[in-house]
PDB file of C-alpha atoms in Angstrom:
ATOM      1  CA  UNK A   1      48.077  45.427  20.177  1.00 42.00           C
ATOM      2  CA  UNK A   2      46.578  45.953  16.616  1.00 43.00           C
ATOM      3  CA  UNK A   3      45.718  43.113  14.531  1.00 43.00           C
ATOM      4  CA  UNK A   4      49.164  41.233  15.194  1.00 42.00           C
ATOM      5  CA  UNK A   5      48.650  37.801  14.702  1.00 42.00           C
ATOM      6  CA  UNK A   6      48.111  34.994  17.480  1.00 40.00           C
ATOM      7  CA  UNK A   7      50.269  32.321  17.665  1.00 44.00           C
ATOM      8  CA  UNK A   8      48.669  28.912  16.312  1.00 48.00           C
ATOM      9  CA  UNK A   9      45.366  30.717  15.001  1.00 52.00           C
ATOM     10  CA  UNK A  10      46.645  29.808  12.082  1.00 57.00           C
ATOM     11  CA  UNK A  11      46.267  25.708  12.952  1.00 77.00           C
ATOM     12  CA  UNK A  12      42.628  26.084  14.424  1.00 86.00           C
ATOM     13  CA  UNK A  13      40.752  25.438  11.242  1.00 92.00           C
ATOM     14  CA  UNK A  14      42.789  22.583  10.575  1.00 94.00           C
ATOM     15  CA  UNK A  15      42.076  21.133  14.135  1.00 94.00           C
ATOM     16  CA  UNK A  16      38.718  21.884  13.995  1.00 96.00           C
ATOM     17  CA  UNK A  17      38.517  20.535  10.217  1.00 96.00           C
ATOM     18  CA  UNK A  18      40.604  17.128  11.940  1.00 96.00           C
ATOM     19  CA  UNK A  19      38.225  16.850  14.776  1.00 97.00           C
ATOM     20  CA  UNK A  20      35.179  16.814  12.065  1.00 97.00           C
ATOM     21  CA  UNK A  21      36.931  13.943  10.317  1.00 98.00           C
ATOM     22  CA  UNK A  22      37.338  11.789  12.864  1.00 98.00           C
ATOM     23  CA  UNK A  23      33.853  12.562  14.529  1.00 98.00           C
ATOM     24  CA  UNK A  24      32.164  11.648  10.766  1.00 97.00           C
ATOM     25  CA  UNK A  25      34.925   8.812  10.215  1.00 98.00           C
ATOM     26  CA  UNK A  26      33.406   7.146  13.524  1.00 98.00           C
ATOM     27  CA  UNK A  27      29.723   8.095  13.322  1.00 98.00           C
ATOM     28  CA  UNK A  28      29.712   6.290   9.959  1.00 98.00           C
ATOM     29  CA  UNK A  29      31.694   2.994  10.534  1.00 98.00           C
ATOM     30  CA  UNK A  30      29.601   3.222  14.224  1.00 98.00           C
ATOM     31  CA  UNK A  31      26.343   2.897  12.182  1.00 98.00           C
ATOM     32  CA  UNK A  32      27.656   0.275   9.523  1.00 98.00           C
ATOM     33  CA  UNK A  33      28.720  -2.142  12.375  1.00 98.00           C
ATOM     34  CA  UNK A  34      25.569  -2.037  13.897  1.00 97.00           C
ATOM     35  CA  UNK A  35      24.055  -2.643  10.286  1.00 97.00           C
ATOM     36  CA  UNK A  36      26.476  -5.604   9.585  1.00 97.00           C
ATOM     37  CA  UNK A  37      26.579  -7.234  12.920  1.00 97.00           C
ATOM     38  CA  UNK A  38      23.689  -5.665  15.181  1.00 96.00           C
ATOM     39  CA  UNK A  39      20.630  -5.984  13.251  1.00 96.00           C
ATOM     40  CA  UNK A  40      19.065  -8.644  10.660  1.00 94.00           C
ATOM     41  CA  UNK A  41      19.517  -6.436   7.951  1.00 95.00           C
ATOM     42  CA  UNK A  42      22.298  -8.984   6.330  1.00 95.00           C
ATOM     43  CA  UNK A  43      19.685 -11.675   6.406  1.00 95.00           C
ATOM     44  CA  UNK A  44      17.113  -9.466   4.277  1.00 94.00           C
ATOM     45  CA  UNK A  45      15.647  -8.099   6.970  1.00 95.00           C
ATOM     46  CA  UNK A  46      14.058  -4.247   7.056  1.00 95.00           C
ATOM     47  CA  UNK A  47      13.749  -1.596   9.874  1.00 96.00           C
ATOM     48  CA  UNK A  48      10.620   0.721   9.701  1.00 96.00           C
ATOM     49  CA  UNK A  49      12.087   4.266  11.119  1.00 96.00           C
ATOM     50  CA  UNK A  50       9.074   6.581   9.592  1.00 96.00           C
ATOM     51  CA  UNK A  51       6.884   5.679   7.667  1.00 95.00           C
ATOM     52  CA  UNK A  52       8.790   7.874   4.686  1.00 95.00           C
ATOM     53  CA  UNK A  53      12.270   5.905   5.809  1.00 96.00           C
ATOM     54  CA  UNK A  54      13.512   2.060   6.355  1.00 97.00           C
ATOM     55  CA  UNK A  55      16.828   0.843   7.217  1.00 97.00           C
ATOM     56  CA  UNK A  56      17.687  -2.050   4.359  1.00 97.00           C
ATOM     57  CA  UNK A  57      21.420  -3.268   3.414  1.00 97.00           C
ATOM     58  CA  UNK A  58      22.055  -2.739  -0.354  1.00 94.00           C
ATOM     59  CA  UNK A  59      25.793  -2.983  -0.901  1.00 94.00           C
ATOM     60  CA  UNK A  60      27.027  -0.273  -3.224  1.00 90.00           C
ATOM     61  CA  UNK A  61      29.609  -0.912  -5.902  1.00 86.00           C
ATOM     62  CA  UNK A  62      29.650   2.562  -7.282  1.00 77.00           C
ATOM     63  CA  UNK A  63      30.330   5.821  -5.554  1.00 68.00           C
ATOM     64  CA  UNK A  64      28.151   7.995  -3.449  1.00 59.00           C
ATOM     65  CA  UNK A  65      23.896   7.117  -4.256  1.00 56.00           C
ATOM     66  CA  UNK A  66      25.203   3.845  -6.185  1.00 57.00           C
ATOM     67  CA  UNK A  67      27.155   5.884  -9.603  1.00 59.00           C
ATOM     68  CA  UNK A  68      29.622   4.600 -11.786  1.00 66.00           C
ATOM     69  CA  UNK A  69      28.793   0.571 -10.329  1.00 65.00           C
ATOM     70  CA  UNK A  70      32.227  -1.845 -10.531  1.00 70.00           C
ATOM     71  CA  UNK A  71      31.974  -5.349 -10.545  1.00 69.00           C
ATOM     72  CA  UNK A  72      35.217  -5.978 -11.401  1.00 81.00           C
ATOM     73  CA  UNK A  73      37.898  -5.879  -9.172  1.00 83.00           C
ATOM     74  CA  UNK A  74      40.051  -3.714 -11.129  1.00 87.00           C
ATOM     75  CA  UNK A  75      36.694  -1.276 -10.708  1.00 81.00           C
ATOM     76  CA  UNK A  76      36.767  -1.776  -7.547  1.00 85.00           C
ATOM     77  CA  UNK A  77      40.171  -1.012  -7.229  1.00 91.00           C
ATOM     78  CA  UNK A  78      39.984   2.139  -9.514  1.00 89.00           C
ATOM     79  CA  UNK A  79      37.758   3.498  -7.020  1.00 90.00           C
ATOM     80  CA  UNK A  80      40.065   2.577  -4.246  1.00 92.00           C
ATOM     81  CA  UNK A  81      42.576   4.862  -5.259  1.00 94.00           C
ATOM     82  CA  UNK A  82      40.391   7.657  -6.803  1.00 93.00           C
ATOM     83  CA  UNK A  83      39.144   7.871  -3.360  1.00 94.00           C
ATOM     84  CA  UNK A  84      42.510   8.061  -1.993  1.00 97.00           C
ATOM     85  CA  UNK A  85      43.716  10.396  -4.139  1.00 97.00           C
ATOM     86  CA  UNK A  86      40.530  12.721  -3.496  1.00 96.00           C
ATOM     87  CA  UNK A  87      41.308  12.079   0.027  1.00 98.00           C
ATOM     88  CA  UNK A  88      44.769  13.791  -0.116  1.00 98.00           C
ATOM     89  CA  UNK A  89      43.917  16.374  -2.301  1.00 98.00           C
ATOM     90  CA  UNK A  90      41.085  17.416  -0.128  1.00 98.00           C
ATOM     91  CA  UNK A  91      42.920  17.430   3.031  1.00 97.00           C
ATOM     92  CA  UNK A  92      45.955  19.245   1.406  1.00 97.00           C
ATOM     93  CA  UNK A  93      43.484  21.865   0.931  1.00 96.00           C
ATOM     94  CA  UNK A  94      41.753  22.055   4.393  1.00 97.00           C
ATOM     95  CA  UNK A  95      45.370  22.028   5.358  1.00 96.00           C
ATOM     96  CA  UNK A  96      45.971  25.382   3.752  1.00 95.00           C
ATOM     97  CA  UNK A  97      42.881  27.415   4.398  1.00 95.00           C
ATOM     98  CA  UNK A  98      42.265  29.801   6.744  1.00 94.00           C
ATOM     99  CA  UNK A  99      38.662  29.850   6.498  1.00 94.00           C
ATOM    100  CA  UNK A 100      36.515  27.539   9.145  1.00 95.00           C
ATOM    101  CA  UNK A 101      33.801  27.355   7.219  1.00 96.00           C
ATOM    102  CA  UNK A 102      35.650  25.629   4.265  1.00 96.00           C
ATOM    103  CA  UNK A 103      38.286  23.440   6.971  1.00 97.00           C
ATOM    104  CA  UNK A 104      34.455  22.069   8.102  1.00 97.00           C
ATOM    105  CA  UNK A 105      32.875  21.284   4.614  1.00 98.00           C
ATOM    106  CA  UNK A 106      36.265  19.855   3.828  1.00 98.00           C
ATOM    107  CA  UNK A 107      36.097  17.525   6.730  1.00 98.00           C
ATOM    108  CA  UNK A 108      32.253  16.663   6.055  1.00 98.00           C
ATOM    109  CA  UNK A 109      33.753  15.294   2.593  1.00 98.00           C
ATOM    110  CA  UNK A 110      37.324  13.777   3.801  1.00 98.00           C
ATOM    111  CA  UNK A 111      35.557  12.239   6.824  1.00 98.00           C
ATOM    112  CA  UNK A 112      32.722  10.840   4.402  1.00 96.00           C
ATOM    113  CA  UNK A 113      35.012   9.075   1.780  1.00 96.00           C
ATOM    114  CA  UNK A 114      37.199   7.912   4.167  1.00 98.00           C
ATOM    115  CA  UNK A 115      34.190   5.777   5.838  1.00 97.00           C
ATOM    116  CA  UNK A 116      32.943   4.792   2.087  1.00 95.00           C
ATOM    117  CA  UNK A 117      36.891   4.045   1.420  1.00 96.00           C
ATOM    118  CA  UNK A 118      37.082   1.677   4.667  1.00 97.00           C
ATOM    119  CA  UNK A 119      33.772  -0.033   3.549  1.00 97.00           C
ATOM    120  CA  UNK A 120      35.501  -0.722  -0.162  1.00 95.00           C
ATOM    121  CA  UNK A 121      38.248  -2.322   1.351  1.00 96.00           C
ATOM    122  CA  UNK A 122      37.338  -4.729   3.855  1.00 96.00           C
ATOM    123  CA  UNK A 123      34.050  -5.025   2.026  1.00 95.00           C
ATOM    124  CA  UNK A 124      34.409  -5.079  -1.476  1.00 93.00           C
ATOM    125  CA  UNK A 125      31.557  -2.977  -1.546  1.00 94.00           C
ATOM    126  CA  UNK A 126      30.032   0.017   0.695  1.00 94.00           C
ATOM    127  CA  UNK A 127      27.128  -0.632   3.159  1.00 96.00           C
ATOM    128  CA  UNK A 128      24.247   1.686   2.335  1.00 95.00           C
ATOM    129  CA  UNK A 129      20.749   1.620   4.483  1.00 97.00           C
ATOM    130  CA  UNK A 130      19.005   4.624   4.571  1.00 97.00           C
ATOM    131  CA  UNK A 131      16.010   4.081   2.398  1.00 96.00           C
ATOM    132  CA  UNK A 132      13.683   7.253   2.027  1.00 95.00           C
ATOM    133  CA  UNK A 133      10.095   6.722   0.087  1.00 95.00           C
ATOM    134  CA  UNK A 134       6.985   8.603   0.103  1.00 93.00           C
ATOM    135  CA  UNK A 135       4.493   8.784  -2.077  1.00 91.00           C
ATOM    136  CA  UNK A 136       5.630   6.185  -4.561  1.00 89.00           C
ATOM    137  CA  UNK A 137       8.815   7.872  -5.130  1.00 92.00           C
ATOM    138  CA  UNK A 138      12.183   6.360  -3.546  1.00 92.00           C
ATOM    139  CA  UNK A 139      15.586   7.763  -3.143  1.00 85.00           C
ATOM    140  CA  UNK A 140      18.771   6.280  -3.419  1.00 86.00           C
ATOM    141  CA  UNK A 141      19.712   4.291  -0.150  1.00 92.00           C
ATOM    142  CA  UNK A 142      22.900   5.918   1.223  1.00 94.00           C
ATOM    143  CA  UNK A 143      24.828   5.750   4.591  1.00 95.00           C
ATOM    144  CA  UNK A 144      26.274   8.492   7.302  1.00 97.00           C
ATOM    145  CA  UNK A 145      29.693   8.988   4.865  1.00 96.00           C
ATOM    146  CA  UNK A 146      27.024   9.767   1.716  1.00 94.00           C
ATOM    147  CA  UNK A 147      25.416  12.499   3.488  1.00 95.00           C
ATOM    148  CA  UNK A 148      28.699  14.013   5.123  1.00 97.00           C
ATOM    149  CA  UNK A 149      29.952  14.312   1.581  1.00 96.00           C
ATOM    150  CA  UNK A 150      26.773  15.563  -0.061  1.00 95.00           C
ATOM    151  CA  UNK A 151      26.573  18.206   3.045  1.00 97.00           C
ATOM    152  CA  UNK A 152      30.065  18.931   2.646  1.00 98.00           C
ATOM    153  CA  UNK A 153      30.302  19.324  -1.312  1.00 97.00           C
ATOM    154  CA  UNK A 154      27.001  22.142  -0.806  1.00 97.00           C
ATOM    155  CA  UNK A 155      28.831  24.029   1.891  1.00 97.00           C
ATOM    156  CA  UNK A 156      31.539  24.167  -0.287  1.00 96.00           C
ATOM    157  CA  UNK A 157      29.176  25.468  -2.946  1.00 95.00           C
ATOM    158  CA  UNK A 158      27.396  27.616  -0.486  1.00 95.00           C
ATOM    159  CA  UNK A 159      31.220  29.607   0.176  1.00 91.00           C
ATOM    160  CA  UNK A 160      32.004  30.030  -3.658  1.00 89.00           C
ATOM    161  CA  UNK A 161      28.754  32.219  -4.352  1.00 89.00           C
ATOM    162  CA  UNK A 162      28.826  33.768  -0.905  1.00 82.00           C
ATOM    163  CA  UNK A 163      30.824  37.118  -0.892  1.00 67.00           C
ATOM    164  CA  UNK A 164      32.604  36.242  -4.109  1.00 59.00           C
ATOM    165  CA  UNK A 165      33.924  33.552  -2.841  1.00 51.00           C
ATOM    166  CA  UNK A 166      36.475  35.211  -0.806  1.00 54.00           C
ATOM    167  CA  UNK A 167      36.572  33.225   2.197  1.00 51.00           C
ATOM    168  CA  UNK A 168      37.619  30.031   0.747  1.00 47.00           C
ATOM    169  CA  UNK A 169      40.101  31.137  -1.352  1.00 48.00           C
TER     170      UNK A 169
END
């Protein structure tokens, strides 16, 4: 037997990249639920984690780290179906590779906008509440889906300067 391929091997970086999704997908609306509905966050309410990092709710009417804010509905909208379109295109792609490595960052980012895309529709807005400081210097506040998406989009940056590129091609 000499390098003939194995039935399905083709699939497992698609199931792998579909398993990442949905692990993400839950992780994220997991930890918004508890925001909304377990905490007193809503009411104005803070959570001390570190002393570098709080839990608050901010409600985010812009992409990913609060760009591009809508308050319109049309904005709101707009982003609606950028998202979705992302969303398709992305998963066409993990679809069609045969590289794990790019099936996973994939996922990280298709898992990640589909949480922030949930959020946008029921919401009207996306539920951020990771607040790092330190220092006198703050960062955004961002959620679960924010950091899939951010993790994803440098593994996908990591695999185009890696060995040419190769793998994710």
């Amino acid at each position: 037997m000499t390098g003939a391929p194995v039935a399905g091997a083709g699939r497992a970086p698609l199931a792998l990249g579909l398993l990442i999704v949905a692990v993400g997908f839950v992780a994220d609306q997991l930890t918004k639920l508890w925001v909304l509905f377990g905490t007193g966050l809503p009411q104005g309410e803070s959570i001390r984690v570190l002393p570098f990092m709080e839990f608050i709710l901010v409600w985010n009417r812009g992409i990913s780290y609060g760009l591009m804010q809508q308050h319109t509905e049309l904005g709101r909208w707009l982003l609606v179906a950028f998202s979705i379109v992302a969303i398709v295109l992305l998963s066409a792609w993990m679809r069609r590779t045969d590289s794990r490595f790019t099936a996973v960052a994939l996922a990280l980012i298709v898992g990640g906008a589909l949480g922030n895309l949930v959020d946008r529709v029921a919401y009207g807005a996306v539920v951020d509440f990771v607040h790092l400081h330190a220092f006198g210097w703050s960062w955004y506040v961002f959620n679960l889906a924010d950091t899939w998406i951010v993790a994803g989009v440098l593994a996908l940056l990591y695999d185009s300067f890696r060995l040419g590129g190769r793998s994710s091609a």
